[in-house]
Coordinates of C-alpha atoms in Angstrom, one line a residue:
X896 CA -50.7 66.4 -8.3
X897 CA -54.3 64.8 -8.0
X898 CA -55.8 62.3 -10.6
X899 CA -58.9 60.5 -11.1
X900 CA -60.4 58.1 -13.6
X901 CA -64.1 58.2 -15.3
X902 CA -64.7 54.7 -16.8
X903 CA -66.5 56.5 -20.1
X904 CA -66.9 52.3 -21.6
X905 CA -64.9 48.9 -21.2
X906 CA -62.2 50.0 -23.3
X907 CA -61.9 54.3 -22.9
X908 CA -61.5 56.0 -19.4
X909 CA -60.9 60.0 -18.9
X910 CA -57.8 61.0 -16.8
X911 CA -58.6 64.3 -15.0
X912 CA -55.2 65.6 -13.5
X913 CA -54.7 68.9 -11.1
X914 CA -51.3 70.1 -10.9
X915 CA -50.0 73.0 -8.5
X916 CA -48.1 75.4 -9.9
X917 CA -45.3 74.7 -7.8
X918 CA -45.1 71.7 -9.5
X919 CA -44.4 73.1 -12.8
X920 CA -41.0 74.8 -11.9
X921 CA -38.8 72.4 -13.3
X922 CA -40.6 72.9 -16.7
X923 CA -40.8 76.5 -16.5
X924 CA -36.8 76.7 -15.9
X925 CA -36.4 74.4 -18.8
X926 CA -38.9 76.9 -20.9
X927 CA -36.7 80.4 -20.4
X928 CA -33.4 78.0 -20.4
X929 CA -34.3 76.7 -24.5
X930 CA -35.8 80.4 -25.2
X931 CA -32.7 82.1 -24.0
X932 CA -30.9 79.6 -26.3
X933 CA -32.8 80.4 -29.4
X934 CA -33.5 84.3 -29.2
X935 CA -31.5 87.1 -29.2
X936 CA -31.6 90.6 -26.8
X937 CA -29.3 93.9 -27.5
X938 CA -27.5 94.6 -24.5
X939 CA -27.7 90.6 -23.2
X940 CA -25.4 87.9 -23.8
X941 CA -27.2 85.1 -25.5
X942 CA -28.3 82.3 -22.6
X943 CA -28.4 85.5 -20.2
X944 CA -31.4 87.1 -20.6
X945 CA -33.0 87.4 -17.5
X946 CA -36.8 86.1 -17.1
X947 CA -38.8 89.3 -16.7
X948 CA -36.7 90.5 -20.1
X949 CA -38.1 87.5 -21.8
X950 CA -42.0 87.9 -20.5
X951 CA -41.2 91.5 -21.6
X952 CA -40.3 91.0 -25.3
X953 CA -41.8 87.3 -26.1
X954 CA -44.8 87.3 -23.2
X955 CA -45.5 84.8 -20.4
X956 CA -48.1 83.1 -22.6
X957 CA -45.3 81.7 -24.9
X958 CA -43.3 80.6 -21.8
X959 CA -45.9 79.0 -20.3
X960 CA -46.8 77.3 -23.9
X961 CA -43.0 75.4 -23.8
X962 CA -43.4 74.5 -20.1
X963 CA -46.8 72.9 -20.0
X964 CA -45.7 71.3 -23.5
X965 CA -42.8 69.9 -21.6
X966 CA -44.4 68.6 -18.4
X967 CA -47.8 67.3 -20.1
X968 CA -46.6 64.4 -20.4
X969 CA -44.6 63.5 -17.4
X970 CA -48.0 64.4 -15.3
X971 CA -49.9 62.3 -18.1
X972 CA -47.8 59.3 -17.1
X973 CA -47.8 59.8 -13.1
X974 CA -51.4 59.6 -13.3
X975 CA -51.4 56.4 -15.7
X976 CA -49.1 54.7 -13.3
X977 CA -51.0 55.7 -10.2
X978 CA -53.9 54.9 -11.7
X979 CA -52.6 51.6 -12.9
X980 CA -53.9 51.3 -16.3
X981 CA -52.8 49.8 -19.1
X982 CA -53.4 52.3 -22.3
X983 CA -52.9 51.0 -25.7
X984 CA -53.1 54.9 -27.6
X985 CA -52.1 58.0 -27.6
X986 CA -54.3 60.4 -25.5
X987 CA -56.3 63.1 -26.2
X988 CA -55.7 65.8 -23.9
X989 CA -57.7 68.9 -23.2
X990 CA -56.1 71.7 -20.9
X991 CA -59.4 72.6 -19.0
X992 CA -57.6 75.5 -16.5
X993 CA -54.0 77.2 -16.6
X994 CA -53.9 80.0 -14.2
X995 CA -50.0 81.1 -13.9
X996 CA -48.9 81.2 -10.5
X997 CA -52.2 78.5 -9.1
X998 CA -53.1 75.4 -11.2
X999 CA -52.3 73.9 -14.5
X1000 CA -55.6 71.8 -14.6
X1001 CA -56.4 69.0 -17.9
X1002 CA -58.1 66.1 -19.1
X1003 CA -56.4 63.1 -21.5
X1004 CA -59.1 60.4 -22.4
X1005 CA -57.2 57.5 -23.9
X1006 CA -58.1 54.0 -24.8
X1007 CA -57.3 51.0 -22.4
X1008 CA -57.1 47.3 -22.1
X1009 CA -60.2 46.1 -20.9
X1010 CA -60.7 43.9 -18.0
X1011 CA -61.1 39.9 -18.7
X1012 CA -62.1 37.5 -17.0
X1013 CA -60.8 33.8 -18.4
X1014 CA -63.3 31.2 -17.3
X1015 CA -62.6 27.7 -16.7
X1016 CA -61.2 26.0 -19.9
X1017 CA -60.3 22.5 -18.8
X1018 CA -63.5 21.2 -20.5
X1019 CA -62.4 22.2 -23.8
X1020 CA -63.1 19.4 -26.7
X1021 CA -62.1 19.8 -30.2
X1022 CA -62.2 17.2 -33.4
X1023 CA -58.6 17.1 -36.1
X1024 CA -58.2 15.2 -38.8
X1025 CA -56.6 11.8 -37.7
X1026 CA -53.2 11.2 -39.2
X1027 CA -53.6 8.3 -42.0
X1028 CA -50.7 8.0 -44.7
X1029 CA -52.1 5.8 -47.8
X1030 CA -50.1 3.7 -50.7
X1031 CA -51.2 6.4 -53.1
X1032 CA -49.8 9.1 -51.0
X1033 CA -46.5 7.1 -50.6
X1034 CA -46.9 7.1 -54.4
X1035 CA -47.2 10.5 -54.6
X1036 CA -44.4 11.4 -52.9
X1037 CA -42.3 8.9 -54.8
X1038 CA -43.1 10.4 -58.1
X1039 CA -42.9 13.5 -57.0
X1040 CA -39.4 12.7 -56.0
X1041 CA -38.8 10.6 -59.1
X1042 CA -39.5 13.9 -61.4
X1043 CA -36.9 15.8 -60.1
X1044 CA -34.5 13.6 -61.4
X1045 CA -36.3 13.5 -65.0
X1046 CA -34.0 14.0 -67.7
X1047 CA -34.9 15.2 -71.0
X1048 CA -33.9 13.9 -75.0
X1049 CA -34.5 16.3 -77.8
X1050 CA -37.6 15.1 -80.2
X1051 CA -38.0 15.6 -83.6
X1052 CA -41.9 16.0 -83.5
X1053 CA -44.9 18.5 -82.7
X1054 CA -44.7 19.6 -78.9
X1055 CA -46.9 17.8 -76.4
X1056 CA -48.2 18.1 -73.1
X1057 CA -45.4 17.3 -70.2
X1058 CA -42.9 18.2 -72.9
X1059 CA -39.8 20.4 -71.9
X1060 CA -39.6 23.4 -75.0
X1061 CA -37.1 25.8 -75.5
X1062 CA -38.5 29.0 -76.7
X1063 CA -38.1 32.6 -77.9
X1064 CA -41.0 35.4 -76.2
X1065 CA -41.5 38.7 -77.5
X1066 CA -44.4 40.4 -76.1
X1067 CA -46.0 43.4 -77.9
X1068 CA -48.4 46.2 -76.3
X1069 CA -50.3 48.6 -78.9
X1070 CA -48.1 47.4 -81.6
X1071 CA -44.5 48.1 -79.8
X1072 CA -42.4 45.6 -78.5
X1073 CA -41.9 45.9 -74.8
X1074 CA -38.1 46.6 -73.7
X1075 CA -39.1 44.4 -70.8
X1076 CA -40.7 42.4 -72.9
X1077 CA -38.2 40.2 -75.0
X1078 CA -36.9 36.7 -73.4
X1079 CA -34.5 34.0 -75.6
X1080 CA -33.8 30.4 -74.7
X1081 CA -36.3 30.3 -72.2
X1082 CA -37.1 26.0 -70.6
X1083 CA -40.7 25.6 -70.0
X1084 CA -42.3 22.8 -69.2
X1085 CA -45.7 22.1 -71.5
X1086 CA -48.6 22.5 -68.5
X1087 CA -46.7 23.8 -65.7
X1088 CA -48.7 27.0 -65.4
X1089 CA -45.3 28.2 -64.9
X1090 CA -45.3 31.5 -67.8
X1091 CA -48.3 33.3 -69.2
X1092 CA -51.6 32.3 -69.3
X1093 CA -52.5 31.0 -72.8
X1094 CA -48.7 29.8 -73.1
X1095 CA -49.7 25.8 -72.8
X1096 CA -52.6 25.9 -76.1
X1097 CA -49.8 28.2 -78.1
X1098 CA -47.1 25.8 -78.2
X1099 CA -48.6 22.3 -78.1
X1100 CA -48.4 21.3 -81.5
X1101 CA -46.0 23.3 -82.8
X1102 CA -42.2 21.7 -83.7
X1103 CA -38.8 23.3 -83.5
X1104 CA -38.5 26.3 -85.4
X1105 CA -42.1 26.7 -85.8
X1106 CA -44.0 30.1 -84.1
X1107 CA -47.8 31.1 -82.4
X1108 CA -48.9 33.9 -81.2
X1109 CA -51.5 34.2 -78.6
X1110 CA -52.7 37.1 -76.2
X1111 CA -52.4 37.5 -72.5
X1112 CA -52.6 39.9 -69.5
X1113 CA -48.8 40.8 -68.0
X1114 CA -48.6 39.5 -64.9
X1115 CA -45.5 42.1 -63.9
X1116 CA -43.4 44.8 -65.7
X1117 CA -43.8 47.7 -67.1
X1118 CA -46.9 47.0 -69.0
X1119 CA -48.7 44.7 -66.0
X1120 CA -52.1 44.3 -66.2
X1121 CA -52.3 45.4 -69.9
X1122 CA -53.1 42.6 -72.7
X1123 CA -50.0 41.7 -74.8
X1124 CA -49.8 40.0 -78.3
X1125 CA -46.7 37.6 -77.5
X1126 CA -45.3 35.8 -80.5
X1127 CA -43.5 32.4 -79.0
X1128 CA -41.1 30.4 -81.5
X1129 CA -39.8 27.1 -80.5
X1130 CA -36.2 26.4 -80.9
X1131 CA -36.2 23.1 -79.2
X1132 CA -38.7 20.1 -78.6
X1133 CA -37.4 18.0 -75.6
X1134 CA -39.0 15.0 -74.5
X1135 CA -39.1 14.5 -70.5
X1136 CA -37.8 10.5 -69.1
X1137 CA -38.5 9.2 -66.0
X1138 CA -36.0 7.2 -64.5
X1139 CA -37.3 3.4 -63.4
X1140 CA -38.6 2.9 -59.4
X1141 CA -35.8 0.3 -58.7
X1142 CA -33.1 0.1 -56.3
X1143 CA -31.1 1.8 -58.4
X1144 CA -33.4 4.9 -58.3
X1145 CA -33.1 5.2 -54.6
X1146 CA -29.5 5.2 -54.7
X1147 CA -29.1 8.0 -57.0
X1148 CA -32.0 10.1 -55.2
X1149 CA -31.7 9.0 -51.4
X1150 CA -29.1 7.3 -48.9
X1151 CA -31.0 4.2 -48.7
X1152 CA -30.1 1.3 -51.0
X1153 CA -33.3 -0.2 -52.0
X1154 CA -36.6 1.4 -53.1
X1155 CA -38.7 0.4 -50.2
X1156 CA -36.6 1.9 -47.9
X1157 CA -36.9 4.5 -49.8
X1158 CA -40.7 4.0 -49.8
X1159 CA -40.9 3.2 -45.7
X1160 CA -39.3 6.7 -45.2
X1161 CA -41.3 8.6 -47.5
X1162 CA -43.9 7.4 -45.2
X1163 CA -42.3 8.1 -42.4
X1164 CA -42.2 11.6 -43.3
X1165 CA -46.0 12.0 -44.2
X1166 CA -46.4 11.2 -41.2
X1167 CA -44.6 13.9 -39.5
X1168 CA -46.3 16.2 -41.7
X1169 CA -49.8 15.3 -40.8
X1170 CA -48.9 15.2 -37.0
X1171 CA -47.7 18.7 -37.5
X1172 CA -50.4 19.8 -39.9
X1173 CA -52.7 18.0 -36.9
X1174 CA -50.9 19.7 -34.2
X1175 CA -51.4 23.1 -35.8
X1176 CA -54.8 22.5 -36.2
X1177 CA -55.8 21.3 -32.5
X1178 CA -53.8 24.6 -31.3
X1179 CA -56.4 26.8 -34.0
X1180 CA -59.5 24.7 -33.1
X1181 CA -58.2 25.4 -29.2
X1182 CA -57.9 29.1 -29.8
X1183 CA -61.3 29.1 -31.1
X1184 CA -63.1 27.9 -28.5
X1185 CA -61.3 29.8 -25.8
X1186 CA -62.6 32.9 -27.7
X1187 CA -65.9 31.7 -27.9
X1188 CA -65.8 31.4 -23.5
X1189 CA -64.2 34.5 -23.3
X1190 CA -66.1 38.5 -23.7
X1191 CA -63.5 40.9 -24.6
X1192 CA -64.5 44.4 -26.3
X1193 CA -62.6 45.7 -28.7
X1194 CA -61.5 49.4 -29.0
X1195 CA -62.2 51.1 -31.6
X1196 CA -59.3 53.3 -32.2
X1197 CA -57.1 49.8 -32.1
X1198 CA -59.0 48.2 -34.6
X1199 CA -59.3 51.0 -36.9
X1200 CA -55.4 50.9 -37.1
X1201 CA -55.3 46.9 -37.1
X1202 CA -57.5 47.1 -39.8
X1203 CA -55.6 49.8 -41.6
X1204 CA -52.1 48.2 -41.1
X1205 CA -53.6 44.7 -42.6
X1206 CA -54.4 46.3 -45.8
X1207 CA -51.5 48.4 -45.9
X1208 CA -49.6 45.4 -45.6
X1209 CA -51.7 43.5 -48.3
X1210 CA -51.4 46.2 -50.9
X1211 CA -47.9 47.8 -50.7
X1212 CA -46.0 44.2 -49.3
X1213 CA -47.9 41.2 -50.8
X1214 CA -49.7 42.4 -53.5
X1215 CA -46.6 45.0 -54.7
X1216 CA -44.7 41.9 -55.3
X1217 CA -46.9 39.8 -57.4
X1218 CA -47.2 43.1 -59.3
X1219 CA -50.8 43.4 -59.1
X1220 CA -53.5 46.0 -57.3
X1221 CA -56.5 45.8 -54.4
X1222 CA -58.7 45.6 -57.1
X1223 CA -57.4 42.9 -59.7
X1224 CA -56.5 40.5 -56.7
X1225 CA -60.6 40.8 -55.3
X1226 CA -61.4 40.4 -59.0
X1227 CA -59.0 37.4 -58.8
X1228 CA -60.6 36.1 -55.5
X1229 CA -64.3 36.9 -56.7
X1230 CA -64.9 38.8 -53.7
X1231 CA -66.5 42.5 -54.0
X1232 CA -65.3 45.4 -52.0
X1233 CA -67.6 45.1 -49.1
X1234 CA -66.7 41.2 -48.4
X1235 CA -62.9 42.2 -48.3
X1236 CA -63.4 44.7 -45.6
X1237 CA -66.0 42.3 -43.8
X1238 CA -63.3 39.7 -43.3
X1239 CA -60.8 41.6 -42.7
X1240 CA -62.3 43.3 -39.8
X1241 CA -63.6 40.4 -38.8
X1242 CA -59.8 39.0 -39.0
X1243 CA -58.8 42.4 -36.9
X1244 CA -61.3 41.3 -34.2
X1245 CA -60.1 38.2 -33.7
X1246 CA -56.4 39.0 -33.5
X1247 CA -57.3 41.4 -31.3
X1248 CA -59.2 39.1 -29.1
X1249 CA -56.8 36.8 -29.1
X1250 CA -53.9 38.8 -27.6
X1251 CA -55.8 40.1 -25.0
X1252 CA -56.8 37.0 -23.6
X1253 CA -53.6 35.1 -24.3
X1254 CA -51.8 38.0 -22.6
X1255 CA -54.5 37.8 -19.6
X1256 CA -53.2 34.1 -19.4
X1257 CA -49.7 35.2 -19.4
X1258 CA -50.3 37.1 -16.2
X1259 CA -52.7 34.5 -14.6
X1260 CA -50.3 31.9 -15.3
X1261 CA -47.4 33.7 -14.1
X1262 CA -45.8 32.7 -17.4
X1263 CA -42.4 33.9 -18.2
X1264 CA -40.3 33.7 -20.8
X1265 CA -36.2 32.9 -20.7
X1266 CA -33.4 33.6 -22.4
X1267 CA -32.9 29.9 -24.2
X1268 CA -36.7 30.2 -25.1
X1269 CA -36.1 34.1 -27.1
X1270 CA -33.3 32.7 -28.7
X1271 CA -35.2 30.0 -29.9
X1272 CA -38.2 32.1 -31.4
X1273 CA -35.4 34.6 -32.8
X1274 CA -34.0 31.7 -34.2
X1275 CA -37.1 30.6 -36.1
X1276 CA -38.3 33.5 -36.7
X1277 CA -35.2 34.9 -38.6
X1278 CA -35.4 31.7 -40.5
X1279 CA -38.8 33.1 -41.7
X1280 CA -37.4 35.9 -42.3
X1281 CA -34.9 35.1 -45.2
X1282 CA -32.5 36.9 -42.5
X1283 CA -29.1 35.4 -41.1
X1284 CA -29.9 35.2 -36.9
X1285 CA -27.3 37.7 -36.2
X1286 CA -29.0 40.0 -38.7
X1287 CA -32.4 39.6 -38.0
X1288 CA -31.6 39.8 -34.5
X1289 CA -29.5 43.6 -34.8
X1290 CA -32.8 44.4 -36.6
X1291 CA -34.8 43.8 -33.8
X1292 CA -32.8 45.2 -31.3
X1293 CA -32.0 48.6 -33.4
X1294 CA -35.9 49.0 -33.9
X1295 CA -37.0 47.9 -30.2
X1296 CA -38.5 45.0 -30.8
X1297 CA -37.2 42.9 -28.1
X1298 CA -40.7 43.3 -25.9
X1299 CA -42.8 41.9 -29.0
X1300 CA -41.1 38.5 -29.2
X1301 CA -40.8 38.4 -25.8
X1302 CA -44.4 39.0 -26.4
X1303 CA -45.0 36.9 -28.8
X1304 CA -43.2 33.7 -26.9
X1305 CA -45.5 34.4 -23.3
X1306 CA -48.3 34.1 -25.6
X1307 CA -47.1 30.8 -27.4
X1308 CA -47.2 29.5 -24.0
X1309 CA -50.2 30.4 -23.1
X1310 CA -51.8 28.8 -25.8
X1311 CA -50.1 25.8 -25.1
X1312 CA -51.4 25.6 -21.7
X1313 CA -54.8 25.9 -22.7
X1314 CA -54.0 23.1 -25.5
X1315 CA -52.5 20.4 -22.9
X1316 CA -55.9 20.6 -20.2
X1317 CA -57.9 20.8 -23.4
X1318 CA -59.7 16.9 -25.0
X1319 CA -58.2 16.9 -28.7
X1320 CA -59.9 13.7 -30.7
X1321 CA -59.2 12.7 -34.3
X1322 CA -61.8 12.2 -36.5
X1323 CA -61.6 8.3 -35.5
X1324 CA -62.5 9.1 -31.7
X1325 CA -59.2 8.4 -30.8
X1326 CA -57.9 10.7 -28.4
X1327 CA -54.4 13.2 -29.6
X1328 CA -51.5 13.1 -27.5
X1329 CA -49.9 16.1 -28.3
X1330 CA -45.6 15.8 -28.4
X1331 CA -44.3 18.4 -25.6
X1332 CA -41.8 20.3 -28.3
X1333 CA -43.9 19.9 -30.9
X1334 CA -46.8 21.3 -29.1
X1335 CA -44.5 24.3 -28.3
X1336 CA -43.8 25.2 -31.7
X1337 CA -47.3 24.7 -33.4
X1338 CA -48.6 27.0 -30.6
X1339 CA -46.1 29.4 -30.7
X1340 CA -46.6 29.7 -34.5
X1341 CA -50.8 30.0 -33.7
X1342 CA -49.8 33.1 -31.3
X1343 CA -47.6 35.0 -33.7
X1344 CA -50.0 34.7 -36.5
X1345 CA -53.3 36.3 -34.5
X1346 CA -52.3 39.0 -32.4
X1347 CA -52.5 43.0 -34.0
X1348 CA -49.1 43.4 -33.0
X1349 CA -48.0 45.9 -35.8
X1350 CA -51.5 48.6 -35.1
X1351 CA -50.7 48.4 -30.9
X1352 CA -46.9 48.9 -31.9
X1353 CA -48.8 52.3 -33.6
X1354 CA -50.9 53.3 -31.4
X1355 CA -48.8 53.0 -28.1
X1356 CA -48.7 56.1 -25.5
X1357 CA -46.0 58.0 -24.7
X1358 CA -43.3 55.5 -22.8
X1359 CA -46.3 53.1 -21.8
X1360 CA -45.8 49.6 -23.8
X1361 CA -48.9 47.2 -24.5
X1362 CA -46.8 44.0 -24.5
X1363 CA -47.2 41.6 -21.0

């Protein structure tokens, strides 16, 4: 077999491949072996027709059909491999020549990863939000803790905002009550947001026993999206009691005896959160610029199906569950048409980009990734999930998914050696001093969220994987 490459652009080469006919033996056996198994000759034992009976009766064309069919892509993959490319699609092949008994001659132009260079990012600098925890958002914290332990007392007066009502819905579309539609002792809280819009102005004012009506768009159902005339009544009037900010309040809600410990820990754990939140934001701001050093040309077929997969995704996973459509949630969002698919293209690209180079890293760092380290990123990412370890990890293993969090851990590392040799500043000029472990899992997190894993995972080539 003889192969060369045309480079047709920086992302799509053409494969031309010459193979004697010698070479195609092994195929051709294998062609009259599955014939013989599947047709059927008087005066021949099925499996014992002999070759020139079979040219005879089904021709030499349809032989030669199953055995080229069956070798194509053996011969495909020798030349990939000798070539040493990386493709990231199926091929498109062409048979140019097949002349039985000389040359099986053909052509497969497929896309590939293109060639990066990573410059120099040592002199990286990037601003984050310094981490500052204030009285009021100790306060915060406090009283958000301090609700959760509300209690509530029956009232004998008109509802009121904050107010904890029991009520009765009964939602009616065209004049018939939905079967869906009927709810009874139902606790909602006077402001929440919580239940149908136009809920809140219905029932303030309104005392146990007393009804409203108001009209509203179903949010999910069997009528969503259409307006409904919902009657509420209100069985009950409960007004909501905060417990006092005293020592005795930290007891009950924490293990700490007195309220300022209580208070000192609160703190203690805002701050954690920001250093996270600023963490995760020097590993985004890091990506960023490394991007902006770094060409990388995107192919087209790849981002087509990135593209696709995102709003497949969108529509049928995260939009099917909130029970609403592409075009109510743009309505929603007050973006038209043409700005949804602008960004997410433009979200495509950069995912994209982002693998590529972080996978470029991988190799030029000579990163690898061990067995503690997957467990870890199984770990977390089953966690994610909803999924038990052991289940989420038979569900990656049963659908070959091994390679793309082994995959997706290279890259986390990656990025976090690009973070440690890059300048990170708060906005007070103070320079950020990443924590190791935390650093690992902030960056890891930044890696899984970018890269068009799912439209690669489509568009691999026969036995040729994408993933470094």
């Amino acid at each position: 077999m003889k192969s060369a490459v045309e480079t047709l652009n920086p992302t799509r080469v053409r494969l031309t491949v010459e193979v004697p006919f010698e070479e195609l033996k092994d195929s051709l056996d294998a062609a009259y072996k599955k014939i013989n198994q599947q047709v059927t000759v008087k005066g021949f034992r099925k499996g014992k027709i002999p070759a020139r009976v079979i040219d005879q009766r089904f021709g030499r064309g349809a032989v030669l059909e199953e055995a080229v069919n069956d070798a194509l892509p053996k011969f495909y993959t020798d030349a990939v491999n000798e070539a040493e490319l990386s493709v990231l699609g199926q091929p498109e092949v062409d048979i140019t020549e097949l002349k039985d008994g000389e040359t099986l001659n053909f052509t497969a132009e497929v896309d590939i990863r293109p060639s990066i260079e990573i410059p120099d990012f040592s002199g990286i600098e990037v601003e984050v939000d310094a981490v500052e925890v204030t009285d009021e958002d100790v306060d915060k914290a406090v009283e958000e803790l301090r609700e959760r332990f509300a209690s509530t007392a029956p009232v004998e007066r008109a509802a009121e905002d904050g107010d904890v009502v029991t009520i009765d819905l009964r939602a009616e579309v065209d004049g018939e009550v939905l079967e869906d539609g009927v709810a009874d002792g139902v606790s909602y809280t006077i402001g929440s947001g919580e239940l149908l819009e136009g809920i809140d102005d219905a029932v303030t004012g309104v005392e146990a026993g007393g009804e409203a009506t108001f009209t509203s768009e179903l949010k999910g159902g069997s009528a969503a999206g259409k307006e409904a005339a919902v009657t509420v009544k209100v069985t009950q009037v409960a007004k909501r009691e905060l417990p006092e900010l005293d020592d005795e309040f930290a007891q009950l809600a924490s293990e700490f005896d007195t309220i300022e410990e209580l208070r000192a820990d609160s703190r203690k754990r805002l701050e954690n959160m920001k250093q996270y939140d600023q963490a995760t934001q020097a590993q985004e701001r890091v990506l960023e610029k490394l991007l902006e050093l770094v060409e990388v040309p995107v192919p087209e077929k790849l981002l087509e199906d990135e593209i696709n997969t995102r709003k497949h995704n969108l529509e049928h996973h995260q939009l099917g569950q909130m029970g609403l459509d592409l075009a109510k949630y743009l309505e929603i969002q007050g973006k038209s048409e043409e700005e949804f698919d602008a960004e997410t293209k433009e979200a495509a690209v950069k995912g994209i980009k982002t693998q590529f180079v972080l996978d470029e890293l991988v190799k030029q760092e000579k990163l690898n990734v061990n067995q503690e380290e997957l467990t870890e990123h199984l770990m977390r990412r089953a966690a994610s999930s909803g999924m038990s370890p052991d289940q989420f990890a038979q569900a990656v293993v049963e659908g070959g998914q091994v390679p793309l969090l082994v995959g997706e851990v290279a890259r986390g590392k990656a990025l976090a050696v690009v973070v440690e040799k890059a300048t990170v500043k708060d906005t007070n000029g103070e320079v950020v001093d990443l924590d190791d472990d935390e650093d690992e899992d902030t960056t890891e997190a930044s890696a899984e969220e970018t890269p068009a894993e799912s439209a690669e995972e489509k568009t691999e080539a026969a036995e040729e994987k994408t993933e470094g």
